[in-house]
mmCIF file of N, CA and C in Angstrom:
data_model
loop_
_atom_site.group_PDB
_atom_site.id
_atom_site.type_symbol
_atom_site.label_atom_id
_atom_site.label_comp_id
_atom_site.label_asym_id
_atom_site.label_seq_id
_atom_site.Cartn_x
_atom_site.Cartn_y
_atom_site.Cartn_z
ATOM 1 N N PRO A 1 -20.729 8.022 -15.875
ATOM 2 C CA PRO A 1 -20.234 9.421 -15.617
ATOM 3 C C PRO A 1 -21.153 10.288 -14.830
ATOM 4 N N GLU A 2 -22.511 10.196 -14.860
ATOM 5 C CA GLU A 2 -23.343 11.013 -14.135
ATOM 6 C C GLU A 2 -23.171 10.774 -12.622
ATOM 7 N N GLY A 3 -22.916 9.535 -12.180
ATOM 8 C CA GLY A 3 -22.627 9.280 -10.833
ATOM 9 C C GLY A 3 -21.395 9.982 -10.316
ATOM 10 N N GLY A 4 -20.379 9.986 -11.140
ATOM 11 C CA GLY A 4 -19.100 10.750 -10.694
ATOM 12 C C GLY A 4 -19.413 12.139 -10.600
ATOM 13 N N VAL A 5 -20.179 12.710 -11.463
ATOM 14 C CA VAL A 5 -20.492 14.151 -11.451
ATOM 15 C C VAL A 5 -21.180 14.464 -10.127
ATOM 16 N N ALA A 6 -22.176 13.527 -9.814
ATOM 17 C CA ALA A 6 -23.012 13.716 -8.656
ATOM 18 C C ALA A 6 -22.082 13.708 -7.350
ATOM 19 N N ILE A 7 -21.221 12.695 -7.317
ATOM 20 C CA ILE A 7 -20.264 12.574 -6.213
ATOM 21 C C ILE A 7 -19.406 13.866 -6.086
ATOM 22 N N GLY A 8 -18.853 14.321 -7.248
ATOM 23 C CA GLY A 8 -18.089 15.533 -7.249
ATOM 24 C C GLY A 8 -18.805 16.681 -6.645
ATOM 25 N N LYS A 9 -20.067 16.946 -6.965
ATOM 26 C CA LYS A 9 -20.853 17.967 -6.426
ATOM 27 C C LYS A 9 -21.105 17.843 -4.968
ATOM 28 N N ALA A 10 -21.348 16.618 -4.508
ATOM 29 C CA ALA A 10 -21.454 16.442 -3.039
ATOM 30 C C ALA A 10 -20.067 16.597 -2.271
ATOM 31 N N LEU A 11 -19.076 16.143 -2.946
ATOM 32 C CA LEU A 11 -17.744 16.348 -2.248
ATOM 33 C C LEU A 11 -17.416 17.761 -2.152
ATOM 34 N N ALA A 12 -17.838 18.582 -3.075
ATOM 35 C CA ALA A 12 -17.410 19.959 -2.977
ATOM 36 C C ALA A 12 -17.949 20.753 -1.696
ATOM 37 N N VAL A 13 -19.171 20.216 -1.186
ATOM 38 C CA VAL A 13 -19.695 20.760 -0.087
ATOM 39 C C VAL A 13 -19.591 20.019 1.282
ATOM 40 N N ASN A 14 -19.166 18.782 1.157
ATOM 41 C CA ASN A 14 -19.009 17.872 2.254
ATOM 42 C C ASN A 14 -17.903 18.249 3.164
ATOM 43 N N GLU A 15 -18.256 18.293 4.470
ATOM 44 C CA GLU A 15 -17.300 18.727 5.523
ATOM 45 C C GLU A 15 -16.807 17.714 6.456
ATOM 46 N N VAL A 16 -17.202 16.402 6.266
ATOM 47 C CA VAL A 16 -16.895 15.322 7.246
ATOM 48 C C VAL A 16 -16.292 14.108 6.676
ATOM 49 N N LEU A 17 -16.557 13.828 5.391
ATOM 50 C CA LEU A 17 -15.944 12.530 4.843
ATOM 51 C C LEU A 17 -14.525 12.704 4.677
ATOM 52 N N ASN A 18 -13.694 11.711 5.171
ATOM 53 C CA ASN A 18 -12.203 11.808 4.907
ATOM 54 C C ASN A 18 -11.638 10.650 4.145
ATOM 55 N N VAL A 19 -12.432 9.632 3.762
ATOM 56 C CA VAL A 19 -12.022 8.576 2.942
ATOM 57 C C VAL A 19 -13.082 8.211 1.923
ATOM 58 N N LEU A 20 -12.726 8.200 0.621
ATOM 59 C CA LEU A 20 -13.615 7.867 -0.431
ATOM 60 C C LEU A 20 -13.092 6.878 -1.418
ATOM 61 N N ASP A 21 -13.759 5.765 -1.495
ATOM 62 C CA ASP A 21 -13.306 4.695 -2.450
ATOM 63 C C ASP A 21 -14.425 4.543 -3.557
ATOM 64 N N ILE A 22 -14.176 5.072 -4.738
ATOM 65 C CA ILE A 22 -15.141 4.844 -5.742
ATOM 66 C C ILE A 22 -14.453 4.041 -6.991
ATOM 67 N N SER A 23 -13.546 3.091 -6.574
ATOM 68 C CA SER A 23 -12.925 2.399 -7.595
ATOM 69 C C SER A 23 -13.869 1.575 -8.489
ATOM 70 N N ARG A 24 -13.413 1.341 -9.734
ATOM 71 C CA ARG A 24 -14.176 0.512 -10.678
ATOM 72 C C ARG A 24 -15.654 0.947 -10.882
ATOM 73 N N ASN A 25 -15.806 2.204 -11.061
ATOM 74 C CA ASN A 25 -17.135 2.724 -11.253
ATOM 75 C C ASN A 25 -17.328 3.389 -12.589
ATOM 76 N N ASP A 26 -16.302 3.436 -13.468
ATOM 77 C CA ASP A 26 -16.380 3.952 -14.776
ATOM 78 C C ASP A 26 -16.895 5.377 -14.792
ATOM 79 N N ILE A 27 -16.335 6.338 -13.982
ATOM 80 C CA ILE A 27 -16.802 7.647 -13.889
ATOM 81 C C ILE A 27 -16.393 8.459 -15.045
ATOM 82 N N GLY A 28 -15.430 7.990 -15.858
ATOM 83 C CA GLY A 28 -14.979 8.673 -17.023
ATOM 84 C C GLY A 28 -14.372 10.018 -16.804
ATOM 85 N N PRO A 29 -14.000 10.680 -17.913
ATOM 86 C CA PRO A 29 -13.414 12.034 -17.903
ATOM 87 C C PRO A 29 -14.366 13.090 -17.146
ATOM 88 N N GLU A 30 -15.631 12.983 -17.337
ATOM 89 C CA GLU A 30 -16.593 13.923 -16.832
ATOM 90 C C GLU A 30 -16.515 13.833 -15.304
ATOM 91 N N GLY A 31 -16.539 12.535 -14.775
ATOM 92 C CA GLY A 31 -16.620 12.388 -13.351
ATOM 93 C C GLY A 31 -15.231 12.715 -12.769
ATOM 94 N N GLY A 32 -14.204 12.534 -13.441
ATOM 95 C CA GLY A 32 -12.834 12.941 -13.026
ATOM 96 C C GLY A 32 -12.793 14.397 -12.978
ATOM 97 N N LEU A 33 -13.328 15.112 -13.866
ATOM 98 C CA LEU A 33 -13.306 16.607 -13.870
ATOM 99 C C LEU A 33 -14.088 17.104 -12.644
ATOM 100 N N ALA A 34 -15.245 16.529 -12.414
ATOM 101 C CA ALA A 34 -16.062 16.961 -11.308
ATOM 102 C C ALA A 34 -15.437 16.718 -9.933
ATOM 103 N N ILE A 35 -14.777 15.611 -9.873
ATOM 104 C CA ILE A 35 -14.077 15.309 -8.551
ATOM 105 C C ILE A 35 -12.860 16.169 -8.381
ATOM 106 N N GLY A 36 -12.170 16.460 -9.541
ATOM 107 C CA GLY A 36 -11.017 17.359 -9.460
ATOM 108 C C GLY A 36 -11.480 18.773 -9.013
ATOM 109 N N GLU A 37 -12.576 19.259 -9.561
ATOM 110 C CA GLU A 37 -13.018 20.513 -9.137
ATOM 111 C C GLU A 37 -13.425 20.568 -7.629
ATOM 112 N N ALA A 38 -14.049 19.459 -7.140
ATOM 113 C CA ALA A 38 -14.377 19.389 -5.802
ATOM 114 C C ALA A 38 -13.219 19.314 -4.843
ATOM 115 N N LEU A 39 -12.118 18.578 -5.254
ATOM 116 C CA LEU A 39 -10.884 18.545 -4.393
ATOM 117 C C LEU A 39 -10.270 19.914 -4.256
ATOM 118 N N ALA A 40 -10.471 20.789 -5.217
ATOM 119 C CA ALA A 40 -9.923 22.064 -5.111
ATOM 120 C C ALA A 40 -10.436 22.847 -3.922
ATOM 121 N N VAL A 41 -11.725 22.547 -3.519
ATOM 122 C CA VAL A 41 -12.242 23.238 -2.481
ATOM 123 C C VAL A 41 -12.545 22.466 -1.192
ATOM 124 N N ASN A 42 -12.398 21.131 -1.324
ATOM 125 C CA ASN A 42 -12.643 20.162 -0.157
ATOM 126 C C ASN A 42 -11.599 20.348 0.783
ATOM 127 N N ALA A 43 -11.821 20.493 2.030
ATOM 128 C CA ALA A 43 -10.837 20.604 3.119
ATOM 129 C C ALA A 43 -10.702 19.472 4.112
ATOM 130 N N VAL A 44 -11.326 18.321 3.844
ATOM 131 C CA VAL A 44 -11.328 17.269 4.831
ATOM 132 C C VAL A 44 -10.972 15.894 4.189
ATOM 133 N N LEU A 45 -11.115 15.688 2.964
ATOM 134 C CA LEU A 45 -10.848 14.301 2.314
ATOM 135 C C LEU A 45 -9.308 14.075 2.322
ATOM 136 N N THR A 46 -8.881 12.955 2.997
ATOM 137 C CA THR A 46 -7.505 12.615 3.040
ATOM 138 C C THR A 46 -7.085 11.395 2.225
ATOM 139 N N VAL A 47 -8.071 10.590 1.844
ATOM 140 C CA VAL A 47 -7.859 9.335 1.004
ATOM 141 C C VAL A 47 -8.896 9.306 -0.081
ATOM 142 N N LEU A 48 -8.360 9.133 -1.308
ATOM 143 C CA LEU A 48 -9.220 9.037 -2.500
ATOM 144 C C LEU A 48 -8.772 7.914 -3.298
ATOM 145 N N ASN A 49 -9.557 6.902 -3.556
ATOM 146 C CA ASN A 49 -9.295 5.734 -4.458
ATOM 147 C C ASN A 49 -10.135 5.862 -5.633
ATOM 148 N N LEU A 50 -9.495 6.204 -6.812
ATOM 149 C CA LEU A 50 -10.153 6.289 -8.169
ATOM 150 C C LEU A 50 -9.770 5.174 -9.093
ATOM 151 N N PHE A 51 -9.311 4.038 -8.481
ATOM 152 C CA PHE A 51 -8.706 2.947 -9.279
ATOM 153 C C PHE A 51 -9.659 2.486 -10.398
ATOM 154 N N ASP A 52 -9.239 2.331 -11.644
ATOM 155 C CA ASP A 52 -10.057 1.820 -12.748
ATOM 156 C C ASP A 52 -11.326 2.572 -12.948
ATOM 157 N N ASN A 53 -11.140 3.892 -13.338
ATOM 158 C CA ASN A 53 -12.334 4.666 -13.622
ATOM 159 C C ASN A 53 -12.294 5.426 -14.906
ATOM 160 N N SER A 54 -11.285 5.136 -15.773
ATOM 161 C CA SER A 54 -11.156 5.715 -16.978
ATOM 162 C C SER A 54 -11.320 7.198 -17.107
ATOM 163 N N ILE A 55 -10.623 7.930 -16.180
ATOM 164 C CA ILE A 55 -10.743 9.372 -16.141
ATOM 165 C C ILE A 55 -9.921 10.070 -17.250
ATOM 166 N N GLY A 56 -8.958 9.324 -17.773
ATOM 167 C CA GLY A 56 -8.205 9.917 -18.957
ATOM 168 C C GLY A 56 -7.429 11.115 -18.551
ATOM 169 N N ASP A 57 -6.883 11.760 -19.591
ATOM 170 C CA ASP A 57 -6.069 12.935 -19.414
ATOM 171 C C ASP A 57 -6.887 14.181 -18.910
ATOM 172 N N VAL A 58 -8.235 14.240 -19.236
ATOM 173 C CA VAL A 58 -9.089 15.345 -18.821
ATOM 174 C C VAL A 58 -9.267 15.261 -17.320
ATOM 175 N N GLY A 59 -9.477 14.045 -16.811
ATOM 176 C CA GLY A 59 -9.597 13.928 -15.378
ATOM 177 C C GLY A 59 -8.189 14.153 -14.670
ATOM 178 N N ALA A 60 -7.220 13.656 -15.313
ATOM 179 C CA ALA A 60 -5.821 13.854 -14.658
ATOM 180 C C ALA A 60 -5.514 15.350 -14.619
ATOM 181 N N MET A 61 -5.807 16.067 -15.637
ATOM 182 C CA MET A 61 -5.614 17.538 -15.544
ATOM 183 C C MET A 61 -6.426 18.274 -14.509
ATOM 184 N N ALA A 62 -7.670 17.817 -14.285
ATOM 185 C CA ALA A 62 -8.472 18.414 -13.300
ATOM 186 C C ALA A 62 -7.973 18.148 -11.880
ATOM 187 N N LEU A 63 -7.562 16.844 -11.722
ATOM 188 C CA LEU A 63 -7.038 16.424 -10.363
ATOM 189 C C LEU A 63 -5.641 17.141 -10.157
ATOM 190 N N ALA A 64 -4.823 17.292 -11.203
ATOM 191 C CA ALA A 64 -3.645 18.085 -11.105
ATOM 192 C C ALA A 64 -3.880 19.509 -10.573
ATOM 193 N N SER A 65 -4.830 20.140 -11.161
ATOM 194 C CA SER A 65 -5.227 21.510 -10.698
ATOM 195 C C SER A 65 -5.657 21.521 -9.330
ATOM 196 N N ALA A 66 -6.346 20.515 -8.848
ATOM 197 C CA ALA A 66 -6.738 20.390 -7.495
ATOM 198 C C ALA A 66 -5.610 20.217 -6.561
ATOM 199 N N LEU A 67 -4.628 19.336 -6.926
ATOM 200 C CA LEU A 67 -3.436 19.061 -6.095
ATOM 201 C C LEU A 67 -2.582 20.300 -5.880
ATOM 202 N N ARG A 68 -2.660 21.263 -6.761
ATOM 203 C CA ARG A 68 -1.846 22.414 -6.528
ATOM 204 C C ARG A 68 -2.431 23.266 -5.380
ATOM 205 N N VAL A 69 -3.639 23.151 -5.066
ATOM 206 C CA VAL A 69 -4.218 23.998 -3.999
ATOM 207 C C VAL A 69 -4.715 23.104 -2.705
ATOM 208 N N ASN A 70 -4.986 21.855 -2.998
ATOM 209 C CA ASN A 70 -5.550 21.034 -1.924
ATOM 210 C C ASN A 70 -4.464 20.820 -0.820
ATOM 211 N N GLY A 71 -4.865 21.115 0.390
ATOM 212 C CA GLY A 71 -3.882 21.021 1.480
ATOM 213 C C GLY A 71 -4.209 19.846 2.430
ATOM 214 N N VAL A 72 -5.034 18.908 2.138
ATOM 215 C CA VAL A 72 -5.281 17.860 3.062
ATOM 216 C C VAL A 72 -5.145 16.395 2.519
ATOM 217 N N LEU A 73 -5.318 16.212 1.125
ATOM 218 C CA LEU A 73 -5.296 14.934 0.635
ATOM 219 C C LEU A 73 -3.916 14.310 0.691
ATOM 220 N N LYS A 74 -3.874 13.140 1.362
ATOM 221 C CA LYS A 74 -2.660 12.489 1.552
ATOM 222 C C LYS A 74 -2.356 11.232 0.730
ATOM 223 N N THR A 75 -3.505 10.594 0.419
ATOM 224 C CA THR A 75 -3.368 9.262 -0.452
ATOM 225 C C THR A 75 -4.322 9.484 -1.640
ATOM 226 N N LEU A 76 -3.743 9.129 -2.852
ATOM 227 C CA LEU A 76 -4.611 9.152 -4.074
ATOM 228 C C LEU A 76 -4.188 8.066 -4.992
ATOM 229 N N ASN A 77 -5.098 7.172 -5.319
ATOM 230 C CA ASN A 77 -4.926 5.999 -6.190
ATOM 231 C C ASN A 77 -5.469 6.373 -7.582
ATOM 232 N N LEU A 78 -4.699 6.453 -8.611
ATOM 233 C CA LEU A 78 -5.157 6.873 -9.881
ATOM 234 C C LEU A 78 -4.774 5.654 -10.889
ATOM 235 N N SER A 79 -4.434 4.438 -10.297
ATOM 236 C CA SER A 79 -4.046 3.294 -11.115
ATOM 237 C C SER A 79 -5.177 2.935 -12.085
ATOM 238 N N GLN A 80 -4.796 2.494 -13.272
ATOM 239 C CA GLN A 80 -5.568 2.007 -14.319
ATOM 240 C C GLN A 80 -6.717 3.004 -14.725
ATOM 241 N N ASN A 81 -6.252 4.142 -15.107
ATOM 242 C CA ASN A 81 -7.202 5.285 -15.370
ATOM 243 C C ASN A 81 -6.941 5.938 -16.691
ATOM 244 N N GLN A 82 -6.171 5.320 -17.590
ATOM 245 C CA GLN A 82 -5.844 5.902 -18.895
ATOM 246 C C GLN A 82 -5.339 7.297 -18.822
ATOM 247 N N LEU A 83 -4.540 7.593 -17.849
ATOM 248 C CA LEU A 83 -3.839 8.837 -17.596
ATOM 249 C C LEU A 83 -3.151 9.366 -18.857
ATOM 250 N N CYS A 84 -2.669 8.478 -19.695
ATOM 251 C CA CYS A 84 -1.975 8.914 -20.889
ATOM 252 C C CYS A 84 -2.827 8.603 -22.128
ATOM 253 N N GLY A 85 -4.157 8.540 -21.914
ATOM 254 C CA GLY A 85 -5.023 8.385 -23.086
ATOM 255 C C GLY A 85 -5.141 6.920 -23.621
ATOM 256 N N VAL A 86 -4.449 6.015 -23.112
ATOM 257 C CA VAL A 86 -4.439 4.672 -23.594
ATOM 258 C C VAL A 86 -4.800 3.702 -22.454
ATOM 259 N N ASP A 87 -5.756 2.724 -22.797
ATOM 260 C CA ASP A 87 -6.085 1.743 -21.732
ATOM 261 C C ASP A 87 -5.078 0.687 -21.554
ATOM 262 N N PHE A 88 -5.290 -0.277 -20.657
ATOM 263 C CA PHE A 88 -4.285 -1.202 -20.312
ATOM 264 C C PHE A 88 -4.004 -2.181 -21.514
ATOM 265 N N MET A 89 -4.910 -2.262 -22.474
ATOM 266 C CA MET A 89 -4.754 -3.016 -23.684
ATOM 267 C C MET A 89 -4.032 -2.259 -24.778
ATOM 268 N N GLY A 90 -3.646 -1.117 -24.609
ATOM 269 C CA GLY A 90 -3.021 -0.144 -25.576
ATOM 270 C C GLY A 90 -3.955 0.388 -26.464
ATOM 271 N N ARG A 91 -5.293 0.500 -26.245
ATOM 272 C CA ARG A 91 -6.188 1.155 -27.153
ATOM 273 C C ARG A 91 -6.323 2.600 -26.711
ATOM 274 N N GLY A 92 -6.509 3.418 -27.768
ATOM 275 C CA GLY A 92 -6.568 4.959 -27.462
ATOM 276 C C GLY A 92 -5.450 5.720 -28.189
ATOM 277 N N THR A 93 -5.339 6.976 -27.888
ATOM 278 C CA THR A 93 -4.363 7.805 -28.481
ATOM 279 C C THR A 93 -3.475 8.262 -27.336
ATOM 280 N N TYR A 94 -2.157 8.032 -27.444
ATOM 281 C CA TYR A 94 -1.253 8.276 -26.359
ATOM 282 C C TYR A 94 -0.964 9.803 -26.291
ATOM 283 N N SER A 95 -1.059 10.357 -25.030
ATOM 284 C CA SER A 95 -0.837 11.704 -24.767
ATOM 285 C C SER A 95 -0.224 11.842 -23.427
ATOM 286 N N VAL A 96 0.770 12.769 -23.271
ATOM 287 C CA VAL A 96 1.399 12.990 -21.967
ATOM 288 C C VAL A 96 0.847 14.178 -21.241
ATOM 289 N N VAL A 97 -0.189 14.779 -21.789
ATOM 290 C CA VAL A 97 -0.710 16.003 -21.133
ATOM 291 C C VAL A 97 -1.231 15.799 -19.739
ATOM 292 N N GLY A 98 -2.041 14.747 -19.554
ATOM 293 C CA GLY A 98 -2.476 14.538 -18.131
ATOM 294 C C GLY A 98 -1.436 14.135 -17.104
ATOM 295 N N ILE A 99 -0.609 13.252 -17.496
ATOM 296 C CA ILE A 99 0.417 12.789 -16.589
ATOM 297 C C ILE A 99 1.536 13.957 -16.304
ATOM 298 N N THR A 100 1.791 14.650 -17.286
ATOM 299 C CA THR A 100 2.584 15.782 -17.113
ATOM 300 C C THR A 100 2.068 16.875 -16.088
ATOM 301 N N ALA A 101 0.780 17.072 -16.269
ATOM 302 C CA ALA A 101 0.047 17.952 -15.477
ATOM 303 C C ALA A 101 0.167 17.508 -14.008
ATOM 304 N N LEU A 102 0.018 16.228 -13.764
ATOM 305 C CA LEU A 102 0.137 15.627 -12.458
ATOM 306 C C LEU A 102 1.480 15.754 -11.891
ATOM 307 N N ALA A 103 2.508 15.476 -12.731
ATOM 308 C CA ALA A 103 3.894 15.590 -12.193
ATOM 309 C C ALA A 103 4.241 17.088 -11.888
ATOM 310 N N GLU A 104 3.738 18.011 -12.654
ATOM 311 C CA GLU A 104 3.973 19.478 -12.342
ATOM 312 C C GLU A 104 3.294 19.787 -11.031
ATOM 313 N N ALA A 105 2.114 19.304 -10.792
ATOM 314 C CA ALA A 105 1.353 19.543 -9.450
ATOM 315 C C ALA A 105 2.104 18.962 -8.202
ATOM 316 N N LEU A 106 2.698 17.828 -8.532
ATOM 317 C CA LEU A 106 3.452 17.277 -7.377
ATOM 318 C C LEU A 106 4.621 18.050 -6.879
ATOM 319 N N LYS A 107 5.147 18.931 -7.824
ATOM 320 C CA LYS A 107 6.253 19.795 -7.449
ATOM 321 C C LYS A 107 5.838 20.803 -6.355
ATOM 322 N N VAL A 108 4.573 21.219 -6.350
ATOM 323 C CA VAL A 108 4.156 22.187 -5.461
ATOM 324 C C VAL A 108 3.215 21.687 -4.317
ATOM 325 N N ASN A 109 2.763 20.468 -4.457
ATOM 326 C CA ASN A 109 1.925 19.854 -3.416
ATOM 327 C C ASN A 109 2.809 19.469 -2.250
ATOM 328 N N GLY A 110 2.599 19.926 -1.109
ATOM 329 C CA GLY A 110 3.394 19.525 0.099
ATOM 330 C C GLY A 110 2.752 18.641 1.065
ATOM 331 N N VAL A 111 1.598 17.967 0.693
ATOM 332 C CA VAL A 111 0.791 17.159 1.525
ATOM 333 C C VAL A 111 0.744 15.702 1.088
ATOM 334 N N LEU A 112 0.543 15.445 -0.178
ATOM 335 C CA LEU A 112 0.284 14.108 -0.715
ATOM 336 C C LEU A 112 1.526 13.274 -0.398
ATOM 337 N N THR A 113 1.354 12.097 0.280
ATOM 338 C CA THR A 113 2.361 11.179 0.572
ATOM 339 C C THR A 113 2.327 9.842 -0.114
ATOM 340 N N SER A 114 1.196 9.540 -0.849
ATOM 341 C CA SER A 114 0.959 8.209 -1.415
ATOM 342 C C SER A 114 0.230 8.481 -2.790
ATOM 343 N N LEU A 115 0.914 8.121 -3.867
ATOM 344 C CA LEU A 115 0.149 8.349 -5.169
ATOM 345 C C LEU A 115 0.341 6.960 -6.059
ATOM 346 N N GLY A 116 -0.777 6.330 -6.347
ATOM 347 C CA GLY A 116 -0.695 5.121 -7.161
ATOM 348 C C GLY A 116 -1.071 5.391 -8.583
ATOM 349 N N VAL A 117 -0.197 5.172 -9.603
ATOM 350 C CA VAL A 117 -0.458 5.387 -10.979
ATOM 351 C C VAL A 117 -0.089 4.259 -11.856
ATOM 352 N N GLY A 118 -0.159 2.997 -11.185
ATOM 353 C CA GLY A 118 0.015 1.752 -11.952
ATOM 354 C C GLY A 118 -0.869 1.513 -12.988
ATOM 355 N N ALA A 119 -0.511 0.660 -13.972
ATOM 356 C CA ALA A 119 -1.355 0.281 -15.083
ATOM 357 C C ALA A 119 -1.937 1.419 -15.909
ATOM 358 N N ASN A 120 -1.073 2.435 -16.202
ATOM 359 C CA ASN A 120 -1.477 3.606 -16.961
ATOM 360 C C ASN A 120 -0.562 3.648 -18.239
ATOM 361 N N LEU A 121 0.267 2.660 -18.445
ATOM 362 C CA LEU A 121 1.148 2.658 -19.653
ATOM 363 C C LEU A 121 1.980 3.850 -19.795
ATOM 364 N N LEU A 122 2.609 4.250 -18.688
ATOM 365 C CA LEU A 122 3.513 5.335 -18.703
ATOM 366 C C LEU A 122 4.771 5.049 -19.467
ATOM 367 N N THR A 123 5.212 5.873 -20.361
ATOM 368 C CA THR A 123 6.410 5.594 -21.093
ATOM 369 C C THR A 123 7.562 6.516 -20.606
ATOM 370 N N GLU A 124 8.712 6.340 -21.160
ATOM 371 C CA GLU A 124 9.799 7.194 -20.820
ATOM 372 C C GLU A 124 9.508 8.694 -21.049
ATOM 373 N N GLU A 125 8.744 8.904 -22.128
ATOM 374 C CA GLU A 125 8.392 10.293 -22.505
ATOM 375 C C GLU A 125 7.448 10.869 -21.483
ATOM 376 N N ALA A 126 6.562 10.096 -20.969
ATOM 377 C CA ALA A 126 5.605 10.557 -19.787
ATOM 378 C C ALA A 126 6.450 10.782 -18.593
ATOM 379 N N ALA A 127 7.256 9.895 -18.263
ATOM 380 C CA ALA A 127 8.123 9.960 -16.985
ATOM 381 C C ALA A 127 9.024 11.244 -16.984
ATOM 382 N N LEU A 128 9.492 11.617 -18.222
ATOM 383 C CA LEU A 128 10.442 12.707 -18.320
ATOM 384 C C LEU A 128 9.701 14.002 -18.557
ATOM 385 N N GLY A 129 8.431 13.956 -18.875
ATOM 386 C CA GLY A 129 7.663 15.231 -19.186
ATOM 387 C C GLY A 129 8.034 15.699 -20.455
#
């Protein structure tokens, strides 16, 4: 998680990096929160791969907030991140809070063209909000 927080802080002030792949680094909810906060102010990152980082619904909500205001991110991979609070083995407590926040953010984001959310155990309840 500390690494994800450090990357989030750096991303908030970085003005040149346009692709970031930190897949499979277990940044957790804290890292997801830091990266979400950074995306809200970052004006250059166009591709972000967060595959398999266990950001959970806390990270999903932070990224959703960022997607509401970020005008440059075009590709985001959130696959296998426990966006609904449950890992790919079904462990955890199911919640639609994170995925619903992402869905609401997509309604106002006019830039994102690719979003990966595979392996997050989305149910019909999550899909319908």
